[in-house]
Amino acid sequence: MNRRDPNGVNPDAQDSGPGKGAPLQDLESLRRRHARLRSRAYRQPTEDEELLNHPSPEAPVPLAPEQGQFTHTDPWRVLRIQGEFVMGFNALAEVGAAVAVFGSARIQEDHPWYEAARTLGRKLAETGFAVITGGGPGLMEAANRGASEADGLSIGCNIELPFEQMGNSYSNLSINFRYFFVRKTMFVKYTEGFVIFPGGFGTLDELFEALTLVQTRKINRFPIILYDSNYWRGMLDWVEHTMLPAGLISPEDLNLLIVTDSLDEVCETLVECYSDRSRESWKRSEGARLHADPPGAPSTAPDPGKADAE
């Protein structure tokens, strides 16, 4: 009969173990268990295991923020950027002909520029163009609103900012981006022209990036139209009277810009350039005003190899 202490332990079994009277089946069980542990310790985990295994906190807690720190590393950001490109390409893949409209987010509904951008959005939709904006308030909202009211495709490519911006409610296709450079890629890739309303640094950024991409042949030439000549005249005077005399640009660079106060002219230019790349549009450019060589005359251009001569 086995003796047990008050805790229920069998004293006769306490010294049992390998080599000390343990049953053979127990020794075999221990051997197999040790073999399994050694196997787990030395084998490489499968890719599925690496993906599906999740480290656990030492004590049960519902949230463990420290376990998500890896998502703030550069390799993880690269994956997030890649995913954002895929998301944007996928969302816009079926867009046909579209025009990007840029302008200040700070303009209120009672401003003449707001009404002009709203009217342009409607006209573009009636012409057959989708309208793409930065998705925010102000003149972006106005252009989206006009396109939406005309039952057109109204696209908002919104951006995550610390002080702006809530997406406007007039986009029937809205896409949210974390990164400016990803969003800019969508504007350039999926549009047939830029219309630039008065705006601040962000608007100027889009303007000069488009000019640079066309001039350096990174993208095919498309119309870049500035609306409201009074607003843009000071900048254009500086370009003409400071940059040009210094030899930092050529007169043909200004072939890339059209300045107008007419919404009908904006639409006409976009249609002309889309349908047959008509040279008639060049006659409205700042280059033509300065008697620069027209596109297609590389033999008389200062640098025939440059895109501004094409």
Coordinates of C-alpha atoms in Angstrom, one line a residue:
M1 CA 0.0 0.0 0.0
N2 CA 1.4 3.4 -1.0
R3 CA 2.2 5.9 1.6
R4 CA 1.1 9.5 0.9
D5 CA 1.9 12.7 2.8
P6 CA -0.9 15.1 3.7
N7 CA -0.4 16.9 0.3
G8 CA -1.1 13.7 -1.6
V9 CA 2.4 13.1 -2.8
N10 CA 3.6 9.5 -2.9
P11 CA 7.0 9.5 -1.1
D12 CA 8.0 6.3 -2.8
A13 CA 7.7 8.0 -6.2
Q14 CA 9.6 11.2 -5.4
D15 CA 13.0 9.6 -6.1
S16 CA 11.7 7.8 -9.2
G17 CA 13.2 8.9 -12.5
P18 CA 15.5 7.6 -15.2
G19 CA 17.7 5.0 -13.7
K20 CA 15.9 5.1 -10.4
G21 CA 13.1 2.6 -11.0
A22 CA 11.0 4.6 -13.5
P23 CA 8.9 2.4 -15.7
L24 CA 10.2 1.9 -19.2
Q25 CA 7.2 3.5 -20.8
D26 CA 7.9 6.7 -18.8
L27 CA 11.5 6.7 -20.0
E28 CA 10.4 6.4 -23.6
S29 CA 7.9 9.2 -23.2
L30 CA 10.5 11.5 -21.8
R31 CA 12.9 10.6 -24.6
R32 CA 10.3 11.4 -27.3
R33 CA 9.4 14.7 -25.6
H34 CA 13.0 15.8 -25.4
A35 CA 13.5 14.9 -29.1
R36 CA 10.4 17.0 -30.1
L37 CA 11.8 20.0 -28.1
R38 CA 15.2 19.6 -29.7
S39 CA 13.6 19.4 -33.1
R40 CA 11.7 22.7 -32.5
A41 CA 14.7 24.4 -31.2
Y42 CA 16.9 23.7 -34.2
R43 CA 14.5 23.7 -37.2
Q44 CA 13.8 26.9 -39.2
P45 CA 10.2 28.0 -38.9
T46 CA 8.1 28.0 -42.1
E47 CA 7.0 31.3 -43.8
D48 CA 3.4 30.6 -42.7
E49 CA 4.6 30.3 -39.1
E50 CA 6.5 33.5 -39.3
L51 CA 3.4 35.3 -40.6
L52 CA 0.8 33.7 -38.4
N53 CA 2.7 33.6 -35.1
H54 CA 2.0 36.6 -32.9
P55 CA 4.2 37.5 -29.9
S56 CA 2.2 37.6 -26.7
P57 CA 2.6 40.0 -23.7
E58 CA 3.9 38.4 -20.5
A59 CA 0.6 39.1 -18.8
P60 CA -2.9 39.1 -20.5
V61 CA -3.7 42.7 -21.7
P62 CA -6.1 43.8 -24.4
L63 CA -3.6 46.3 -26.0
A64 CA 0.2 46.2 -26.3
P65 CA 1.3 49.3 -28.3
E66 CA 5.0 48.3 -28.0
Q67 CA 4.4 45.3 -30.2
G68 CA 3.4 47.6 -33.1
Q69 CA 6.6 49.6 -33.2
F70 CA 7.9 47.8 -36.2
T71 CA 5.2 49.5 -38.3
H72 CA 7.1 52.8 -37.9
T73 CA 10.3 51.5 -39.4
D74 CA 11.5 52.5 -42.9
P75 CA 11.1 48.9 -44.4
W76 CA 7.5 48.9 -43.3
R77 CA 6.9 52.4 -44.7
V78 CA 8.2 51.2 -48.0
L79 CA 5.5 48.5 -48.0
R80 CA 2.9 51.1 -47.0
I81 CA 4.0 53.3 -49.9
Q82 CA 3.8 50.4 -52.3
G83 CA 0.4 49.6 -51.1
E84 CA -0.7 53.2 -51.5
F85 CA 0.4 53.2 -55.2
V86 CA -1.5 50.0 -55.8
M87 CA -4.6 51.4 -54.1
G88 CA -4.5 54.5 -56.2
F89 CA -3.8 52.7 -59.5
N90 CA -6.6 50.3 -58.8
A91 CA -9.1 53.0 -57.9
L92 CA -8.4 55.1 -61.0
A93 CA -7.6 52.3 -63.5
E94 CA -10.9 52.8 -65.4
V95 CA -10.8 56.6 -65.6
G96 CA -11.0 57.8 -69.2
A97 CA -10.3 61.4 -70.1
A98 CA -9.8 63.6 -67.0
V99 CA -8.7 67.1 -66.1
A100 CA -7.0 68.1 -62.8
V101 CA -8.2 71.4 -61.2
F102 CA -6.1 73.0 -58.6
G103 CA -6.7 76.0 -56.3
S104 CA -6.7 77.3 -52.8
A105 CA -8.5 75.4 -50.0
R106 CA -9.2 78.7 -48.2
I107 CA -11.7 80.3 -50.7
Q108 CA -15.2 80.5 -49.4
E109 CA -18.4 79.8 -51.3
D110 CA -19.3 83.5 -51.8
H111 CA -16.1 84.3 -53.6
P112 CA -16.1 84.7 -57.4
W113 CA -13.3 82.2 -57.8
Y114 CA -15.5 79.6 -56.1
E115 CA -18.3 80.2 -58.6
A116 CA -15.9 80.1 -61.5
A117 CA -14.4 76.8 -60.4
R118 CA -17.8 75.3 -59.9
T119 CA -18.9 76.4 -63.4
L120 CA -15.7 74.9 -64.8
G121 CA -16.4 71.6 -63.1
R122 CA -19.8 71.6 -64.7
K123 CA -18.5 72.5 -68.2
L124 CA -15.8 69.9 -68.1
A125 CA -18.3 67.2 -67.1
E126 CA -20.6 68.3 -69.9
T127 CA -17.7 68.1 -72.3
G128 CA -17.0 64.5 -71.3
F129 CA -14.0 65.0 -68.9
A130 CA -13.8 63.6 -65.4
V131 CA -12.7 66.2 -62.9
I132 CA -9.9 65.4 -60.4
T133 CA -9.0 67.6 -57.5
G134 CA -7.1 67.4 -54.3
G135 CA -10.4 66.5 -52.6
G136 CA -10.4 69.3 -50.1
P137 CA -12.5 72.4 -49.4
G138 CA -12.4 75.8 -51.2
L139 CA -11.8 75.7 -55.0
M140 CA -11.3 72.0 -55.0
E141 CA -14.7 71.6 -53.5
A142 CA -16.1 74.0 -56.1
A143 CA -14.8 72.0 -59.1
N144 CA -15.9 68.7 -57.6
R145 CA -19.3 70.3 -56.9
G146 CA -19.8 71.5 -60.4
A147 CA -18.9 68.1 -61.9
S148 CA -21.2 66.3 -59.5
E149 CA -24.1 68.6 -60.2
A150 CA -23.6 67.8 -63.9
D151 CA -23.7 64.0 -63.1
G152 CA -20.0 63.8 -64.1
L153 CA -17.3 61.7 -62.6
S154 CA -16.0 63.8 -59.7
I155 CA -12.8 62.5 -58.1
G156 CA -11.2 63.7 -54.9
C157 CA -7.6 62.7 -54.1
N158 CA -7.4 63.7 -50.5
I159 CA -4.3 64.0 -48.4
E160 CA -3.6 63.5 -44.7
L161 CA -2.5 66.8 -43.2
P162 CA -2.0 68.1 -39.6
F163 CA -4.3 71.1 -40.0
E164 CA -6.2 70.4 -43.2
Q165 CA -8.2 68.9 -44.7
M166 CA -11.5 67.1 -44.5
G167 CA -12.6 65.6 -47.8
N168 CA -15.4 67.5 -49.5
S169 CA -18.8 65.9 -50.0
Y170 CA -19.0 66.4 -53.7
S171 CA -16.6 63.6 -54.8
N172 CA -18.3 60.5 -56.0
L173 CA -14.9 58.8 -56.1
S174 CA -12.8 59.7 -53.1
I175 CA -9.3 58.4 -52.4
N176 CA -7.3 59.1 -49.3
F177 CA -3.5 59.3 -49.4
R178 CA -0.8 59.6 -46.8
Y179 CA 2.0 60.7 -49.1
F180 CA 2.1 63.8 -51.3
F181 CA 4.3 62.2 -53.9
V182 CA 2.0 59.2 -54.4
R183 CA -1.0 61.6 -54.8
K184 CA 1.0 63.7 -57.3
T185 CA 1.7 60.6 -59.4
M186 CA -2.1 60.1 -59.7
F187 CA -2.7 63.7 -60.8
V188 CA -0.1 63.4 -63.6
K189 CA -0.8 59.8 -64.7
Y190 CA -4.6 60.1 -65.0
T191 CA -5.2 63.6 -66.4
E192 CA -5.1 65.2 -69.9
G193 CA -4.3 68.7 -68.6
F194 CA -4.0 71.0 -65.5
V195 CA -6.2 74.0 -64.8
I196 CA -4.6 76.1 -62.1
F197 CA -6.9 78.5 -60.2
P198 CA -5.4 81.1 -57.7
G199 CA -3.8 79.4 -54.7
G200 CA -0.9 79.2 -52.3
F201 CA 2.2 77.2 -51.9
G202 CA 0.5 73.9 -52.6
T203 CA -1.0 75.2 -55.8
L204 CA 2.3 76.6 -57.0
D205 CA 3.9 73.3 -56.2
E206 CA 1.6 71.4 -58.5
L207 CA 2.1 74.1 -61.2
F208 CA 5.9 74.1 -61.3
E209 CA 6.2 70.3 -60.9
A210 CA 4.0 69.9 -64.0
L211 CA 6.1 72.4 -65.9
T212 CA 9.3 70.6 -64.9
L213 CA 8.0 67.2 -65.9
V214 CA 6.9 68.4 -69.3
Q215 CA 10.0 70.4 -70.0
T216 CA 12.3 67.4 -69.0
R217 CA 10.2 64.9 -71.0
K218 CA 9.3 62.9 -68.0
I219 CA 5.7 63.1 -69.2
N220 CA 4.0 63.8 -72.5
R221 CA 3.2 67.4 -73.2
F222 CA -0.3 68.5 -72.0
P223 CA -2.0 71.9 -71.5
I224 CA -1.2 73.8 -68.3
I225 CA -3.7 76.6 -68.0
L226 CA -3.7 79.5 -65.4
Y227 CA -7.1 81.0 -64.7
D228 CA -7.4 84.7 -63.7
S229 CA -4.6 86.8 -65.4
N230 CA -4.7 89.5 -62.7
Y231 CA -3.7 87.0 -60.0
W232 CA -0.9 85.4 -62.1
R233 CA 0.5 88.5 -63.8
G234 CA 3.0 89.4 -61.1
M235 CA 4.6 85.9 -61.2
L236 CA 4.7 85.9 -65.0
D237 CA 6.3 89.3 -65.1
W238 CA 9.0 88.0 -62.8
V239 CA 9.5 85.0 -65.0
E240 CA 9.6 87.2 -68.1
H241 CA 11.7 90.1 -66.8
T242 CA 14.0 88.3 -64.3
M243 CA 14.4 84.6 -65.2
L244 CA 14.3 85.0 -69.0
P245 CA 16.9 87.8 -69.3
A246 CA 19.2 85.9 -67.0
G247 CA 19.2 83.0 -69.4
L248 CA 17.7 80.6 -66.8
I249 CA 14.9 79.7 -69.2
S250 CA 14.3 80.1 -72.9
P251 CA 11.3 81.9 -74.5
E252 CA 10.1 78.5 -75.7
D253 CA 9.6 77.3 -72.1
L254 CA 6.7 79.7 -71.9
N255 CA 5.0 77.8 -74.7
L256 CA 3.9 75.5 -71.9
L257 CA 1.7 78.0 -70.2
I258 CA -1.7 79.5 -71.2
V259 CA -3.2 82.3 -69.2
T260 CA -6.9 83.1 -69.6
D261 CA -9.9 84.8 -67.9
S262 CA -12.4 82.7 -70.0
L263 CA -13.8 79.4 -68.8
D264 CA -14.9 78.7 -72.4
E265 CA -11.4 79.2 -73.6
V266 CA -10.2 76.7 -70.9
C267 CA -12.6 74.0 -72.2
E268 CA -11.8 74.8 -75.8
T269 CA -8.1 74.5 -75.2
L270 CA -8.5 71.2 -73.4
V271 CA -10.7 69.7 -76.1
E272 CA -8.3 70.9 -78.9
C273 CA -5.3 69.5 -77.2
Y274 CA -7.0 66.2 -76.5
S275 CA -8.5 65.7 -80.0
D276 CA -5.7 66.6 -82.3
R277 CA -2.9 68.4 -80.3
S278 CA -3.8 71.5 -82.4
R279 CA -1.2 74.1 -82.8
E280 CA -4.0 76.7 -82.4
S281 CA -3.7 76.3 -78.7
W282 CA -0.1 77.4 -78.9
K283 CA -1.3 80.8 -80.1
R284 CA -2.8 81.4 -76.7
S285 CA 0.4 80.6 -74.8
E286 CA 2.8 83.0 -73.0
G287 CA 5.5 81.9 -75.5
A288 CA 3.4 83.1 -78.5
R289 CA 2.9 86.4 -76.7
L290 CA 6.7 86.8 -76.5
H291 CA 7.2 85.6 -80.1
A292 CA 8.9 82.4 -79.1
D293 CA 9.4 79.6 -81.7
P294 CA 6.2 77.5 -81.9
P295 CA 6.2 73.8 -81.0
G296 CA 7.5 71.8 -83.9
A297 CA 10.1 74.3 -85.0
P298 CA 13.3 72.8 -83.4
S299 CA 15.6 74.2 -86.1
T300 CA 15.1 77.7 -84.9
A301 CA 14.9 77.0 -81.2
P302 CA 17.9 77.9 -79.0
D303 CA 18.3 74.3 -78.0
P304 CA 16.7 72.0 -80.6
G305 CA 17.1 69.0 -78.3
K306 CA 14.9 70.4 -75.5
A307 CA 11.3 69.4 -75.1
D308 CA 10.2 73.1 -75.3
A309 CA 11.1 73.1 -79.0
E310 CA 8.7 70.2 -79.8

